[in-house]
PDB file of C-alpha atoms in Angstrom:
ATOM      1  CA  MET A   1      -1.826  20.245   1.171  1.00  0.00           C
ATOM      2  CA  SER A   2       0.935  20.689   3.140  1.00  0.00           C
ATOM      3  CA  HIS A   3       4.108  19.657   2.633  1.00  0.00           C
ATOM      4  CA  ILE A   4       5.229  16.571   4.635  1.00  0.00           C
ATOM      5  CA  LEU A   5       9.188  16.355   3.783  1.00  0.00           C
ATOM      6  CA  GLU A   6      11.356  19.720   2.989  1.00  0.00           C
ATOM      7  CA  THR A   7      14.916  20.483   2.362  1.00  0.00           C
ATOM      8  CA  GLN A   8      16.889  23.552   2.474  1.00  0.00           C
ATOM      9  CA  GLY A   9      20.605  23.736   0.897  1.00  0.00           C
ATOM     10  CA  LEU A  10      20.951  19.898   1.761  1.00  0.00           C
ATOM     11  CA  SER A  11      24.494  19.123   0.378  1.00  0.00           C
ATOM     12  CA  ARG A  12      27.229  16.320   0.569  1.00  0.00           C
ATOM     13  CA  THR A  13      30.453  16.414  -0.228  1.00  0.00           C
ATOM     14  CA  PHE A  14      32.817  13.316  -0.624  1.00  0.00           C
ATOM     15  CA  ASN A  15      36.614  13.949  -0.300  1.00  0.00           C
ATOM     16  CA  GLY A  16      36.020  17.487  -2.239  1.00  0.00           C
ATOM     17  CA  PHE A  17      33.201  15.685  -4.884  1.00  0.00           C
ATOM     18  CA  HIS A  18      30.349  17.528  -4.301  1.00  0.00           C
ATOM     19  CA  ALA A  19      27.747  14.950  -4.612  1.00  0.00           C
ATOM     20  CA  VAL A  20      24.528  16.710  -3.499  1.00  0.00           C
ATOM     21  CA  SER A  21      25.094  20.481  -3.619  1.00  0.00           C
ATOM     22  CA  ASP A  22      22.133  23.055  -2.107  1.00  0.00           C
ATOM     23  CA  VAL A  23      19.212  20.932  -3.222  1.00  0.00           C
ATOM     24  CA  SER A  24      15.693  22.263  -1.595  1.00  0.00           C
ATOM     25  CA  LEU A  25      13.181  20.249  -2.164  1.00  0.00           C
ATOM     26  CA  SER A  26       9.265  20.016  -0.818  1.00  0.00           C
ATOM     27  CA  VAL A  27       7.359  17.131  -1.028  1.00  0.00           C
ATOM     28  CA  GLN A  28       2.991  17.306  -0.207  1.00  0.00           C
ATOM     29  CA  GLU A  29       1.750  15.337   2.212  1.00  0.00           C
ATOM     30  CA  GLY A  30      -0.344  12.475  -0.097  1.00  0.00           C
ATOM     31  CA  SER A  31       1.757  13.585  -3.420  1.00  0.00           C
ATOM     32  CA  ILE A  32       3.734  10.917  -5.164  1.00  0.00           C
ATOM     33  CA  HIS A  33       6.815  12.851  -5.892  1.00  0.00           C
ATOM     34  CA  ALA A  34       9.765  11.596  -8.459  1.00  0.00           C
ATOM     35  CA  LEU A  35      13.141  12.140  -8.175  1.00  0.00           C
ATOM     36  CA  ILE A  36      15.333  11.741 -11.520  1.00  0.00           C
ATOM     37  CA  GLY A  37      18.352  12.547 -13.051  1.00  0.00           C
ATOM     38  CA  PRO A  38      21.382  10.739 -15.274  1.00  0.00           C
ATOM     39  CA  ASN A  39      23.640   8.557 -13.310  1.00  0.00           C
ATOM     40  CA  GLY A  40      26.182  10.949 -10.786  1.00  0.00           C
ATOM     41  CA  ALA A  41      23.494  13.056 -10.328  1.00  0.00           C
ATOM     42  CA  GLY A  42      23.031  12.427  -6.573  1.00  0.00           C
ATOM     43  CA  LYS A  43      19.525  10.714  -6.107  1.00  0.00           C
ATOM     44  CA  THR A  44      20.542   7.626  -4.069  1.00  0.00           C
ATOM     45  CA  THR A  45      22.961  10.179  -2.055  1.00  0.00           C
ATOM     46  CA  CYS A  46      19.852  12.231  -1.596  1.00  0.00           C
ATOM     47  CA  PHE A  47      17.902   9.471  -0.207  1.00  0.00           C
ATOM     48  CA  ASN A  48      21.055   8.623   2.209  1.00  0.00           C
ATOM     49  CA  LEU A  49      20.804  11.823   3.187  1.00  0.00           C
ATOM     50  CA  LEU A  50      16.987  12.109   3.983  1.00  0.00           C
ATOM     51  CA  THR A  51      17.184   8.683   5.988  1.00  0.00           C
ATOM     52  CA  ARG A  52      20.153   9.714   7.744  1.00  0.00           C
ATOM     53  CA  PHE A  53      22.521   6.629   6.608  1.00  0.00           C
ATOM     54  CA  ILE A  54      24.475   9.470   5.922  1.00  0.00           C
ATOM     55  CA  ASP A  55      25.288  12.648   7.045  1.00  0.00           C
ATOM     56  CA  ALA A  56      24.735  16.038   5.904  1.00  0.00           C
ATOM     57  CA  THR A  57      27.615  18.495   5.160  1.00  0.00           C
ATOM     58  CA  ALA A  58      25.413  21.403   5.276  1.00  0.00           C
ATOM     59  CA  GLY A  59      21.671  22.097   5.179  1.00  0.00           C
ATOM     60  CA  ARG A  60      18.596  21.193   6.949  1.00  0.00           C
ATOM     61  CA  ILE A  61      15.953  18.308   6.696  1.00  0.00           C
ATOM     62  CA  HIS A  62      12.572  18.511   8.358  1.00  0.00           C
ATOM     63  CA  PHE A  63       9.921  15.734   8.695  1.00  0.00           C
ATOM     64  CA  GLN A  64       6.466  16.474   9.805  1.00  0.00           C
ATOM     65  CA  GLY A  65       7.484  19.955  10.469  1.00  0.00           C
ATOM     66  CA  LYS A  66      10.671  18.412  12.803  1.00  0.00           C
ATOM     67  CA  ASP A  67      14.585  18.795  12.094  1.00  0.00           C
ATOM     68  CA  ILE A  68      15.684  15.434  11.625  1.00  0.00           C
ATOM     69  CA  THR A  69      19.166  16.730  10.412  1.00  0.00           C
ATOM     70  CA  ARG A  70      20.637  14.540  12.756  1.00  0.00           C
ATOM     71  CA  THR A  71      18.142  12.215  13.884  1.00  0.00           C
ATOM     72  CA  PRO A  72      19.558   8.528  13.803  1.00  0.00           C
ATOM     73  CA  ALA A  73      18.840   6.334  11.297  1.00  0.00           C
ATOM     74  CA  ASP A  74      16.741   3.973  13.119  1.00  0.00           C
ATOM     75  CA  ALA A  75      14.231   6.746  14.896  1.00  0.00           C
ATOM     76  CA  VAL A  76      13.705   8.278  11.181  1.00  0.00           C
ATOM     77  CA  ALA A  77      12.503   5.149  10.173  1.00  0.00           C
ATOM     78  CA  ARG A  78      10.259   4.275  13.042  1.00  0.00           C
ATOM     79  CA  GLY A  79       9.178   8.082  12.856  1.00  0.00           C
ATOM     80  CA  GLY A  80       7.324   7.063   9.503  1.00  0.00           C
ATOM     81  CA  LEU A  81      10.300   7.951   6.755  1.00  0.00           C
ATOM     82  CA  VAL A  82      11.156   4.231   5.286  1.00  0.00           C
ATOM     83  CA  ARG A  83      12.853   3.263   2.364  1.00  0.00           C
ATOM     84  CA  SER A  84      13.207   0.408   0.018  1.00  0.00           C
ATOM     85  CA  PHE A  85      16.070  -0.344  -1.956  1.00  0.00           C
ATOM     86  CA  GLN A  86      17.276  -1.201  -5.164  1.00  0.00           C
ATOM     87  CA  ILE A  87      18.267  -4.517  -4.786  1.00  0.00           C
ATOM     88  CA  SER A  88      15.548  -6.748  -3.291  1.00  0.00           C
ATOM     89  CA  ALA A  89      16.318  -7.957   0.158  1.00  0.00           C
ATOM     90  CA  VAL A  90      13.738 -10.998   1.414  1.00  0.00           C
ATOM     91  CA  PHE A  91      14.455 -14.300   3.473  1.00  0.00           C
ATOM     92  CA  GLY A  92      14.626 -16.577   0.770  1.00  0.00           C
ATOM     93  CA  GLN A  93      14.589 -19.730   3.094  1.00  0.00           C
ATOM     94  CA  LEU A  94      11.050 -18.442   4.456  1.00  0.00           C
ATOM     95  CA  SER A  95       7.481 -18.387   3.223  1.00  0.00           C
ATOM     96  CA  VAL A  96       6.282 -15.121   1.902  1.00  0.00           C
ATOM     97  CA  PHE A  97       3.921 -15.017   4.674  1.00  0.00           C
ATOM     98  CA  GLU A  98       6.436 -15.654   7.431  1.00  0.00           C
ATOM     99  CA  ASN A  99       8.597 -12.641   5.688  1.00  0.00           C
ATOM    100  CA  VAL A 100       5.760 -10.608   6.065  1.00  0.00           C
ATOM    101  CA  ARG A 101       4.837 -11.964   9.698  1.00  0.00           C
ATOM    102  CA  LEU A 102       8.314 -10.869  10.656  1.00  0.00           C
ATOM    103  CA  ALA A 103       8.201  -6.890   9.298  1.00  0.00           C
ATOM    104  CA  VAL A 104       5.025  -6.608  11.490  1.00  0.00           C
ATOM    105  CA  GLN A 105       6.636  -7.966  14.260  1.00  0.00           C
ATOM    106  CA  ARG A 106       9.556  -5.895  14.274  1.00  0.00           C
ATOM    107  CA  ARG A 107       7.394  -2.883  13.784  1.00  0.00           C
ATOM    108  CA  ARG A 108       5.581  -3.745  17.223  1.00  0.00           C
ATOM    109  CA  GLY A 109       8.920  -4.430  18.866  1.00  0.00           C
ATOM    110  CA  HIS A 110       8.963  -8.260  18.708  1.00  0.00           C
ATOM    111  CA  SER A 111      11.173  -9.496  16.336  1.00  0.00           C
ATOM    112  CA  LEU A 112      12.507 -12.228  17.915  1.00  0.00           C
ATOM    113  CA  ASP A 113       8.715 -13.665  18.341  1.00  0.00           C
ATOM    114  CA  TRP A 114       9.849 -15.917  15.538  1.00  0.00           C
ATOM    115  CA  TRP A 115      10.916 -18.578  17.858  1.00  0.00           C
ATOM    116  CA  ARG A 116       7.215 -18.606  20.295  1.00  0.00           C
ATOM    117  CA  SER A 117       4.229 -20.904  19.996  1.00  0.00           C
ATOM    118  CA  ASP A 118       1.911 -20.639  17.072  1.00  0.00           C
ATOM    119  CA  LYS A 119      -0.638 -19.353  19.349  1.00  0.00           C
ATOM    120  CA  VAL A 120       1.789 -16.098  20.256  1.00  0.00           C
ATOM    121  CA  LEU A 121       2.437 -15.379  16.455  1.00  0.00           C
ATOM    122  CA  ALA A 122      -0.910 -15.776  15.220  1.00  0.00           C
ATOM    123  CA  ALA A 123      -1.331 -12.113  17.134  1.00  0.00           C
ATOM    124  CA  TYR A 124       0.371 -10.935  14.047  1.00  0.00           C
ATOM    125  CA  ASP A 125      -1.881 -12.915  11.777  1.00  0.00           C
ATOM    126  CA  GLU A 126      -4.362 -10.595  10.745  1.00  0.00           C
ATOM    127  CA  ARG A 127      -1.931  -7.537   9.968  1.00  0.00           C
ATOM    128  CA  THR A 128       0.093  -9.855   7.698  1.00  0.00           C
ATOM    129  CA  HIS A 129      -2.623 -11.332   5.686  1.00  0.00           C
ATOM    130  CA  ALA A 130      -3.941  -7.567   5.077  1.00  0.00           C
ATOM    131  CA  LEU A 131      -0.734  -6.360   3.969  1.00  0.00           C
ATOM    132  CA  LEU A 132      -0.559  -9.837   1.721  1.00  0.00           C
ATOM    133  CA  ALA A 133      -3.793  -8.806   0.037  1.00  0.00           C
ATOM    134  CA  GLU A 134      -2.354  -5.013  -0.492  1.00  0.00           C
ATOM    135  CA  ALA A 135       0.726  -6.328  -2.753  1.00  0.00           C
ATOM    136  CA  GLY A 136      -0.961  -8.553  -4.527  1.00  0.00           C
ATOM    137  CA  LEU A 137       0.067 -11.722  -2.938  1.00  0.00           C
ATOM    138  CA  SER A 138      -2.164 -13.744  -0.825  1.00  0.00           C
ATOM    139  CA  GLU A 139      -2.012 -16.787  -3.729  1.00  0.00           C
ATOM    140  CA  TRP A 140       1.538 -16.726  -2.884  1.00  0.00           C
ATOM    141  CA  ALA A 141       1.621 -16.515   0.475  1.00  0.00           C
ATOM    142  CA  ASP A 142       2.889 -20.330   1.179  1.00  0.00           C
ATOM    143  CA  HIS A 143       5.520 -20.230  -1.839  1.00  0.00           C
ATOM    144  CA  LEU A 144       9.066 -19.689  -0.414  1.00  0.00           C
ATOM    145  CA  ALA A 145      10.632 -15.917  -0.497  1.00  0.00           C
ATOM    146  CA  GLY A 146      13.753 -16.975  -2.710  1.00  0.00           C
ATOM    147  CA  GLU A 147      11.716 -19.326  -5.324  1.00  0.00           C
ATOM    148  CA  LEU A 148       9.182 -16.348  -6.105  1.00  0.00           C
ATOM    149  CA  PRO A 149       9.287 -14.250  -9.758  1.00  0.00           C
ATOM    150  CA  TYR A 150      11.732 -11.373  -9.590  1.00  0.00           C
ATOM    151  CA  GLY A 151       8.228  -9.080  -9.804  1.00  0.00           C
ATOM    152  CA  ARG A 152       6.778 -10.865  -7.210  1.00  0.00           C
ATOM    153  CA  LYS A 153       9.909 -10.638  -5.028  1.00  0.00           C
ATOM    154  CA  ARG A 154       9.425  -6.701  -5.297  1.00  0.00           C
ATOM    155  CA  ALA A 155       6.198  -6.702  -4.674  1.00  0.00           C
ATOM    156  CA  LEU A 156       7.079  -8.895  -1.164  1.00  0.00           C
ATOM    157  CA  GLU A 157       9.721  -6.193   0.019  1.00  0.00           C
ATOM    158  CA  LEU A 158       7.186  -3.514  -0.797  1.00  0.00           C
ATOM    159  CA  ALA A 159       4.797  -5.660   1.421  1.00  0.00           C
ATOM    160  CA  THR A 160       7.131  -5.809   3.952  1.00  0.00           C
ATOM    161  CA  THR A 161       8.325  -2.039   4.144  1.00  0.00           C
ATOM    162  CA  LEU A 162       4.617  -0.971   4.674  1.00  0.00           C
ATOM    163  CA  ALA A 163       4.518  -3.648   7.699  1.00  0.00           C
ATOM    164  CA  LEU A 164       6.451  -0.827   9.120  1.00  0.00           C
ATOM    165  CA  GLU A 165       3.151   1.804   8.504  1.00  0.00           C
ATOM    166  CA  PRO A 166       5.188   4.304   6.799  1.00  0.00           C
ATOM    167  CA  ARG A 167       3.913   7.995   6.681  1.00  0.00           C
ATOM    168  CA  VAL A 168       6.220   8.629   3.716  1.00  0.00           C
ATOM    169  CA  LEU A 169       7.572   5.960   1.529  1.00  0.00           C
ATOM    170  CA  LEU A 170      10.991   6.230  -0.488  1.00  0.00           C
ATOM    171  CA  LEU A 171      11.142   3.622  -3.318  1.00  0.00           C
ATOM    172  CA  ASP A 172      14.644   3.305  -5.347  1.00  0.00           C
ATOM    173  CA  GLU A 173      14.570   2.675  -8.365  1.00  0.00           C
ATOM    174  CA  PRO A 174      11.379   0.234  -8.192  1.00  0.00           C
ATOM    175  CA  MET A 175      10.974  -1.317 -11.750  1.00  0.00           C
ATOM    176  CA  ALA A 176      14.781  -1.818 -12.041  1.00  0.00           C
ATOM    177  CA  GLY A 177      15.330  -4.994 -13.816  1.00  0.00           C
ATOM    178  CA  MET A 178      11.319  -5.712 -14.406  1.00  0.00           C
ATOM    179  CA  GLY A 179      10.095  -6.394 -17.784  1.00  0.00           C
ATOM    180  CA  ALA A 180       6.761  -4.965 -19.415  1.00  0.00           C
ATOM    181  CA  GLU A 181       4.044  -7.394 -16.888  1.00  0.00           C
ATOM    182  CA  ASP A 182       6.155  -6.662 -13.898  1.00  0.00           C
ATOM    183  CA  ILE A 183       6.678  -2.869 -14.734  1.00  0.00           C
ATOM    184  CA  ALA A 184       2.321  -2.660 -14.731  1.00  0.00           C
ATOM    185  CA  GLN A 185       2.089  -4.561 -12.232  1.00  0.00           C
ATOM    186  CA  ALA A 186       4.624  -2.647  -9.674  1.00  0.00           C
ATOM    187  CA  ALA A 187       2.799   0.549 -11.025  1.00  0.00           C
ATOM    188  CA  ALA A 188      -0.848  -0.550  -9.549  1.00  0.00           C
ATOM    189  CA  LEU A 189       1.144  -1.526  -6.818  1.00  0.00           C
ATOM    190  CA  ILE A 190       2.860   1.475  -5.936  1.00  0.00           C
ATOM    191  CA  ARG A 191      -0.636   3.719  -6.926  1.00  0.00           C
ATOM    192  CA  GLN A 192      -2.440   1.193  -4.240  1.00  0.00           C
ATOM    193  CA  ALA A 193       0.314   1.961  -1.851  1.00  0.00           C
ATOM    194  CA  ALA A 194      -0.324   5.619  -1.523  1.00  0.00           C
ATOM    195  CA  ARG A 195      -3.572   5.765  -0.835  1.00  0.00           C
ATOM    196  CA  GLY A 196      -3.125   7.633   2.618  1.00  0.00           C
ATOM    197  CA  ARG A 197       0.891   7.971   2.730  1.00  0.00           C
ATOM    198  CA  THR A 198       2.876  10.201   0.466  1.00  0.00           C
ATOM    199  CA  VAL A 199       5.707   8.583  -1.796  1.00  0.00           C
ATOM    200  CA  LEU A 200       9.071   9.938  -2.958  1.00  0.00           C
ATOM    201  CA  MET A 201      10.400   7.378  -5.297  1.00  0.00           C
ATOM    202  CA  VAL A 202      13.799   7.634  -7.838  1.00  0.00           C
ATOM    203  CA  GLU A 203      13.313   6.255 -11.192  1.00  0.00           C
ATOM    204  CA  HIS A 204      14.367   5.989 -14.493  1.00  0.00           C
ATOM    205  CA  ASN A 205      11.646   4.713 -16.665  1.00  0.00           C
ATOM    206  CA  LEU A 206       9.888   7.827 -18.025  1.00  0.00           C
ATOM    207  CA  SER A 207       6.878   6.110 -18.809  1.00  0.00           C
ATOM    208  CA  VAL A 208       6.347   5.088 -15.185  1.00  0.00           C
ATOM    209  CA  VAL A 209       6.957   8.594 -13.970  1.00  0.00           C
ATOM    210  CA  ALA A 210       4.462  10.368 -16.342  1.00  0.00           C
ATOM    211  CA  ASP A 211       1.465   8.045 -15.691  1.00  0.00           C
ATOM    212  CA  LEU A 212       2.348   7.842 -12.123  1.00  0.00           C
ATOM    213  CA  CYS A 213       4.073  10.920 -10.311  1.00  0.00           C
ATOM    214  CA  ASP A 214       2.251  14.308  -9.542  1.00  0.00           C
ATOM    215  CA  ARG A 215       5.507  16.180  -9.594  1.00  0.00           C
ATOM    216  CA  ILE A 216       9.017  16.012 -10.398  1.00  0.00           C
ATOM    217  CA  THR A 217      12.211  16.873  -9.445  1.00  0.00           C
ATOM    218  CA  VAL A 218      15.253  16.620 -11.730  1.00  0.00           C
ATOM    219  CA  LEU A 219      18.943  16.635 -10.641  1.00  0.00           C
ATOM    220  CA  ALA A 220      21.795  16.922 -12.485  1.00  0.00           C
ATOM    221  CA  ARG A 221      25.237  16.722 -10.894  1.00  0.00           C
ATOM    222  CA  GLY A 222      23.900  16.947  -7.600  1.00  0.00           C
ATOM    223  CA  GLU A 223      22.228  20.410  -8.272  1.00  0.00           C
ATOM    224  CA  VAL A 224      18.231  21.090  -8.864  1.00  0.00           C
ATOM    225  CA  LEU A 225      18.197  21.580 -12.675  1.00  0.00           C
ATOM    226  CA  ALA A 226      14.125  21.760 -12.430  1.00  0.00           C
ATOM    227  CA  GLU A 227      11.073  20.700 -10.998  1.00  0.00           C
ATOM    228  CA  GLY A 228       7.276  20.710 -11.465  1.00  0.00           C
ATOM    229  CA  ASP A 229       4.737  18.153 -12.965  1.00  0.00           C
ATOM    230  CA  TYR A 230       5.797  16.297 -15.784  1.00  0.00           C
ATOM    231  CA  ALA A 231       4.613  18.061 -18.688  1.00  0.00           C
ATOM    232  CA  THR A 232       6.257  21.056 -17.473  1.00  0.00           C
ATOM    233  CA  VAL A 233       9.773  18.975 -16.658  1.00  0.00           C
ATOM    234  CA  SER A 234       9.598  16.884 -20.116  1.00  0.00           C
ATOM    235  CA  LYS A 235       9.749  20.641 -22.182  1.00  0.00           C
ATOM    236  CA  ASP A 236      12.742  21.781 -20.308  1.00  0.00           C
ATOM    237  CA  PRO A 237      15.437  21.740 -23.096  1.00  0.00           C
ATOM    238  CA  ARG A 238      17.961  21.322 -19.278  1.00  0.00           C
ATOM    239  CA  VAL A 239      16.258  18.733 -18.921  1.00  0.00           C
ATOM    240  CA  VAL A 240      16.234  17.082 -22.290  1.00  0.00           C
ATOM    241  CA  GLU A 241      20.120  17.412 -22.571  1.00  0.00           C
ATOM    242  CA  ALA A 242      20.906  16.500 -19.312  1.00  0.00           C
ATOM    243  CA  TYR A 243      18.354  13.316 -18.533  1.00  0.00           C
ATOM    244  CA  LEU A 244      20.456  10.613 -19.827  1.00  0.00           C
ATOM    245  CA  GLY A 245      20.414  12.072 -23.368  1.00  0.00           C
ATOM    246  CA  TYR A 246      16.874  11.789 -24.029  1.00  0.00           C
ATOM    247  CA  GLY A 247      14.321  13.512 -25.847  1.00  0.00           C
ATOM    248  CA  HIS A 248      10.678  13.824 -25.493  1.00  0.00           C
ATOM    249  CA  ALA A 249       9.460  10.464 -26.964  1.00  0.00           C
ATOM    250  CA  GLY A 250      12.499   8.699 -24.766  1.00  0.00           C
ATOM    251  CA  GLN A 251      14.818   7.703 -27.587  1.00  0.00           C
ATOM    252  CA  ARG A 252      18.198   8.142 -26.706  1.00  0.00           C
ATOM    253  CA  LYS A 253      19.659  10.873 -28.782  1.00  0.00           C
ATOM    254  CA  HIS A 254      23.434  10.990 -27.937  1.00  0.00           C
ATOM    255  CA  HIS A 255      25.711   9.703 -25.281  1.00  0.00           C
ATOM    256  CA  ASN A 256      25.227  11.001 -21.346  1.00  0.00           C
ATOM    257  CA  PRO A 257      26.591  14.020 -21.024  1.00  0.00           C
ATOM    258  CA  VAL A 258      26.574  14.194 -17.074  1.00  0.00           C
ATOM    259  CA  ALA A 259      30.003  12.694 -15.474  1.00  0.00           C
ATOM    260  CA  VAL A 260      29.474  10.179 -13.383  1.00  0.00           C
ATOM    261  CA  GLU A 261      30.616   9.859 -10.196  1.00  0.00           C
ATOM    262  CA  PRO A 262      31.258   5.833  -9.178  1.00  0.00           C
ATOM    263  CA  GLY A 263      29.069   4.716  -6.425  1.00  0.00           C
ATOM    264  CA  HIS A 264      26.693   8.006  -6.253  1.00  0.00           C
ATOM    265  CA  GLY A 265      23.903   7.521  -7.909  1.00  0.00           C
TER     266      GLY A 265
END
């Protein structure tokens, strides 16, 4: 498989603090790739760099073979590199259906068509229903988004992200705050979303990573510590030591040895 997203020597410094340092990453097209590591390892900063929310201090980013290191964030998103966030962001007073339809409208360049007639808006309905079905939300279509259970709200966020038709979907801690039942549903949705797409995800739940991901990159102190499939990285002594002090069985062994820089995950 070809690499759809690559970085070479990607770095970002904040007032002398090296949040990301010389990160070279290759994400294969059609894969589910995880970015893991302890708090302060630079995972979220990497996402912010890849999606051009912040500028790199050094290094290059290539997406679909094109250098996007200085491309504006909105152009990167329109080109198909789209991310979700740790905090769910939906319009609580609109229905689930209306939330997804707005996202479809935005993708097609008509984000303000909400005030137009039902006849005009009906042009977006078929795609909206398809996305609701893909996210397992068809039965929730008429519910207010603000009244959804937490797991369904994250599914709605995924549906609105998929409405932007990403080639690469970046998920920032998609399982955060979920119980076991919601995690199982979310994992199934991510697996479904990955069909025909590439997924790069930041995730702390190691069982999810082991189950879902084809390849894993481990960060520590802003640098790549190890890379490979789960069987490989889980046996690396450096990973066992660095990743939140967890051993192979996921049991915490000692206090996190990696320093945390406030505000940079």
